[in-house]
Amino acid sequence: PQARALARAAHAGCTVPEERQRALELLAWGALMASDLDELRSLRSLGLPSEGGSPDALLWASIDEALGEVPAALERVATARQAGDRRPQLAALEIRLLLMAERAGDAARLTREILGEIEAEEARRVAEQARTAPDRLAVERHLAYLDELRGICMAATRRRHPVG
């Protein structure tokens, strides 16, 4: 609450568009963390993505997701990734959104593409969520790939750190 109040005060006092944008982004992240959907709607109604500077696709897609607007979030993420945004957090969000849209095959394919960029736990979470997806063939291929990758990693670890 205190950080959000400070961000509101900073936003109110900003005259430079980029600074105003950053203050609004801080407010939006705070609202996301607090799951304050009314605040997110309010911030978005201010035209937050276009007020100044470049909008952060991760933030805006996260807001879309929180408000239940999965297609809009997917479009935002896809546009950002096509423009060269390679943050693993953005890719992980896209995978989660694909699963929410019941596109498990696309989620599995993207996971394979970015596996080296994300934490192993995120890859496991995707695999677990995908187990219940309707696109079983793609899921099975993805799980087989993860098993193969795990075996390669274990073999490499044994070579680096032989026992005995």
mmCIF file of C-alpha atoms in Angstrom:
data_model
loop_
_atom_site.group_PDB
_atom_site.id
_atom_site.type_symbol
_atom_site.label_atom_id
_atom_site.label_comp_id
_atom_site.label_asym_id
_atom_site.label_seq_id
_atom_site.Cartn_x
_atom_site.Cartn_y
_atom_site.Cartn_z
ATOM 1 C CA PRO A 1 0.000 0.000 0.000
ATOM 2 C CA GLN A 2 2.768 2.464 0.857
ATOM 3 C CA ALA A 3 4.691 1.757 -2.348
ATOM 4 C CA ARG A 4 1.523 2.221 -4.381
ATOM 5 C CA ALA A 5 0.836 5.522 -2.633
ATOM 6 C CA LEU A 6 4.363 6.682 -3.474
ATOM 7 C CA ALA A 7 3.906 5.636 -7.114
ATOM 8 C CA ARG A 8 0.595 7.536 -7.256
ATOM 9 C CA ALA A 9 2.285 10.638 -5.848
ATOM 10 C CA ALA A 10 5.152 10.280 -8.329
ATOM 11 C CA HIS A 11 2.689 9.903 -11.184
ATOM 12 C CA ALA A 12 0.720 12.946 -10.102
ATOM 13 C CA GLY A 13 3.880 15.060 -9.913
ATOM 14 C CA CYS A 14 5.516 13.884 -13.150
ATOM 15 C CA THR A 15 5.588 16.129 -16.170
ATOM 16 C CA VAL A 16 8.037 14.075 -18.242
ATOM 17 C CA PRO A 17 6.077 11.420 -20.203
ATOM 18 C CA GLU A 18 8.683 8.666 -19.661
ATOM 19 C CA GLU A 19 8.717 9.258 -15.891
ATOM 20 C CA ARG A 20 4.940 9.328 -15.814
ATOM 21 C CA GLN A 21 4.897 6.022 -17.718
ATOM 22 C CA ARG A 22 7.283 4.425 -15.216
ATOM 23 C CA ALA A 23 5.169 5.613 -12.289
ATOM 24 C CA LEU A 24 2.066 4.140 -13.909
ATOM 25 C CA GLU A 25 3.923 0.880 -14.529
ATOM 26 C CA LEU A 26 4.860 0.729 -10.851
ATOM 27 C CA LEU A 27 1.208 1.230 -9.971
ATOM 28 C CA ALA A 28 0.231 -1.518 -12.386
ATOM 29 C CA TRP A 29 2.802 -3.987 -11.014
ATOM 30 C CA GLY A 30 1.575 -3.208 -7.505
ATOM 31 C CA ALA A 31 -2.030 -3.801 -8.556
ATOM 32 C CA LEU A 32 -1.015 -7.093 -10.188
ATOM 33 C CA MET A 33 0.805 -8.233 -7.053
ATOM 34 C CA ALA A 34 -2.239 -7.332 -4.951
ATOM 35 C CA SER A 35 -4.639 -8.927 -7.476
ATOM 36 C CA ASP A 36 -6.516 -5.615 -7.498
ATOM 37 C CA LEU A 37 -8.586 -6.041 -10.647
ATOM 38 C CA ASP A 38 -10.473 -2.769 -10.171
ATOM 39 C CA GLU A 39 -7.180 -0.874 -10.021
ATOM 40 C CA LEU A 40 -5.918 -2.696 -13.121
ATOM 41 C CA ARG A 41 -9.072 -1.768 -15.041
ATOM 42 C CA SER A 42 -8.738 1.804 -13.862
ATOM 43 C CA LEU A 43 -5.078 2.052 -14.873
ATOM 44 C CA ARG A 44 -5.765 0.517 -18.235
ATOM 45 C CA SER A 45 -8.597 2.975 -18.833
ATOM 46 C CA LEU A 46 -6.046 5.766 -18.434
ATOM 47 C CA GLY A 47 -4.444 4.537 -21.613
ATOM 48 C CA LEU A 48 -1.420 3.353 -19.709
ATOM 49 C CA PRO A 49 0.277 1.542 -22.573
ATOM 50 C CA SER A 50 0.355 4.635 -24.748
ATOM 51 C CA GLU A 51 0.957 7.438 -22.270
ATOM 52 C CA GLY A 52 4.669 7.765 -22.972
ATOM 53 C CA GLY A 53 7.685 5.649 -23.718
ATOM 54 C CA SER A 54 7.398 2.040 -24.820
ATOM 55 C CA PRO A 55 4.838 -0.122 -23.078
ATOM 56 C CA ASP A 56 6.207 -3.221 -21.375
ATOM 57 C CA ALA A 57 4.610 -6.194 -23.133
ATOM 58 C CA LEU A 58 5.146 -8.432 -20.103
ATOM 59 C CA LEU A 59 3.256 -6.011 -17.871
ATOM 60 C CA TRP A 60 0.382 -5.404 -20.278
ATOM 61 C CA ALA A 61 -0.018 -9.050 -21.198
ATOM 62 C CA SER A 62 -0.021 -9.877 -17.473
ATOM 63 C CA ILE A 63 -2.783 -7.315 -16.959
ATOM 64 C CA ASP A 64 -4.763 -8.811 -19.837
ATOM 65 C CA GLU A 65 -4.297 -12.258 -18.303
ATOM 66 C CA ALA A 66 -5.387 -11.066 -14.849
ATOM 67 C CA LEU A 67 -8.522 -9.556 -16.385
ATOM 68 C CA GLY A 68 -9.295 -12.829 -18.177
ATOM 69 C CA GLU A 69 -8.497 -11.519 -21.643
ATOM 70 C CA VAL A 70 -6.313 -14.385 -22.822
ATOM 71 C CA PRO A 71 -6.568 -13.710 -26.591
ATOM 72 C CA ALA A 72 -5.474 -10.075 -26.087
ATOM 73 C CA ALA A 73 -2.611 -11.199 -23.846
ATOM 74 C CA LEU A 74 -1.479 -13.785 -26.409
ATOM 75 C CA GLU A 75 -1.519 -11.183 -29.162
ATOM 76 C CA ARG A 76 0.568 -8.778 -27.071
ATOM 77 C CA VAL A 77 3.116 -11.459 -26.191
ATOM 78 C CA ALA A 78 3.386 -12.739 -29.760
ATOM 79 C CA THR A 79 3.920 -9.201 -31.069
ATOM 80 C CA ALA A 80 6.655 -8.536 -28.513
ATOM 81 C CA ARG A 81 8.446 -11.827 -29.212
ATOM 82 C CA GLN A 82 8.254 -11.222 -32.978
ATOM 83 C CA ALA A 83 9.792 -7.798 -32.345
ATOM 84 C CA GLY A 84 12.739 -9.502 -30.628
ATOM 85 C CA ASP A 85 11.794 -9.501 -26.920
ATOM 86 C CA ARG A 86 13.478 -12.694 -25.690
ATOM 87 C CA ARG A 87 12.932 -12.351 -21.939
ATOM 88 C CA PRO A 88 12.310 -15.805 -20.477
ATOM 89 C CA GLN A 89 9.495 -14.363 -18.337
ATOM 90 C CA LEU A 90 7.660 -13.292 -21.487
ATOM 91 C CA ALA A 91 8.100 -16.745 -23.037
ATOM 92 C CA ALA A 92 6.898 -18.410 -19.819
ATOM 93 C CA LEU A 93 3.825 -16.156 -19.846
ATOM 94 C CA GLU A 94 3.157 -17.096 -23.465
ATOM 95 C CA ILE A 95 3.345 -20.788 -22.573
ATOM 96 C CA ARG A 96 0.926 -20.307 -19.686
ATOM 97 C CA LEU A 97 -1.454 -18.356 -21.936
ATOM 98 C CA LEU A 98 -1.266 -21.036 -24.624
ATOM 99 C CA LEU A 99 -2.228 -23.647 -22.048
ATOM 100 C CA MET A 100 -5.113 -21.464 -20.861
ATOM 101 C CA ALA A 101 -6.248 -21.218 -24.491
ATOM 102 C CA GLU A 102 -6.098 -25.038 -24.683
ATOM 103 C CA ARG A 103 -3.265 -24.933 -27.202
ATOM 104 C CA ALA A 104 -1.044 -27.484 -25.474
ATOM 105 C CA GLY A 105 0.752 -28.467 -28.672
ATOM 106 C CA ASP A 106 1.857 -24.861 -29.245
ATOM 107 C CA ALA A 107 2.860 -24.586 -25.585
ATOM 108 C CA ALA A 108 4.934 -27.769 -25.841
ATOM 109 C CA ARG A 109 6.617 -26.587 -29.053
ATOM 110 C CA LEU A 110 7.472 -23.199 -27.561
ATOM 111 C CA THR A 111 8.782 -24.842 -24.401
ATOM 112 C CA ARG A 112 11.169 -26.949 -26.478
ATOM 113 C CA GLU A 113 12.327 -23.822 -28.329
ATOM 114 C CA ILE A 114 13.090 -21.860 -25.178
ATOM 115 C CA LEU A 115 14.036 -24.631 -22.772
ATOM 116 C CA GLY A 116 17.562 -23.301 -22.440
ATOM 117 C CA GLU A 117 16.206 -19.881 -21.431
ATOM 118 C CA ILE A 118 13.807 -20.862 -18.624
ATOM 119 C CA GLU A 119 14.163 -22.494 -15.240
ATOM 120 C CA ALA A 120 13.764 -26.255 -15.119
ATOM 121 C CA GLU A 121 10.888 -25.830 -12.653
ATOM 122 C CA GLU A 122 8.924 -23.787 -15.195
ATOM 123 C CA ALA A 123 9.437 -26.503 -17.809
ATOM 124 C CA ARG A 124 8.222 -29.137 -15.336
ATOM 125 C CA ARG A 125 5.164 -27.020 -14.478
ATOM 126 C CA VAL A 126 4.294 -26.725 -18.175
ATOM 127 C CA ALA A 127 4.662 -30.472 -18.603
ATOM 128 C CA GLU A 128 2.410 -31.177 -15.619
ATOM 129 C CA GLN A 129 -0.276 -28.768 -16.840
ATOM 130 C CA ALA A 130 -0.032 -30.210 -20.323
ATOM 131 C CA ARG A 131 -0.731 -33.754 -19.079
ATOM 132 C CA THR A 132 -4.422 -32.862 -18.802
ATOM 133 C CA ALA A 133 -4.584 -31.072 -22.159
ATOM 134 C CA PRO A 134 -6.684 -32.395 -25.047
ATOM 135 C CA ASP A 135 -3.750 -32.448 -27.505
ATOM 136 C CA ARG A 136 -2.206 -35.645 -26.089
ATOM 137 C CA LEU A 137 0.111 -36.477 -29.019
ATOM 138 C CA ALA A 138 1.953 -33.165 -28.811
ATOM 139 C CA VAL A 139 2.095 -33.501 -25.034
ATOM 140 C CA GLU A 140 3.546 -37.003 -25.249
ATOM 141 C CA ARG A 141 6.253 -35.797 -27.649
ATOM 142 C CA HIS A 142 7.036 -32.893 -25.322
ATOM 143 C CA LEU A 143 7.285 -35.157 -22.269
ATOM 144 C CA ALA A 144 9.538 -37.564 -24.165
ATOM 145 C CA TYR A 145 11.758 -34.631 -25.115
ATOM 146 C CA LEU A 146 11.960 -33.494 -21.473
ATOM 147 C CA ASP A 147 12.870 -37.048 -20.384
ATOM 148 C CA GLU A 148 15.578 -37.196 -23.047
ATOM 149 C CA LEU A 149 16.922 -33.811 -21.980
ATOM 150 C CA ARG A 150 16.956 -34.875 -18.321
ATOM 151 C CA GLY A 151 18.977 -37.961 -19.267
ATOM 152 C CA ILE A 152 21.485 -35.863 -21.207
ATOM 153 C CA CYS A 153 21.862 -33.476 -18.260
ATOM 154 C CA MET A 154 22.349 -36.330 -15.795
ATOM 155 C CA ALA A 155 24.994 -37.936 -18.026
ATOM 156 C CA ALA A 156 26.835 -34.621 -18.364
ATOM 157 C CA THR A 157 26.752 -34.161 -14.575
ATOM 158 C CA ARG A 158 28.190 -37.663 -14.038
ATOM 159 C CA ARG A 159 31.007 -36.935 -16.486
ATOM 160 C CA ARG A 160 31.863 -33.681 -14.685
ATOM 161 C CA HIS A 161 31.556 -35.145 -11.200
ATOM 162 C CA PRO A 162 32.395 -38.867 -11.327
ATOM 163 C CA VAL A 163 31.544 -40.855 -8.207
ATOM 164 C CA GLY A 164 34.383 -42.700 -6.570
#
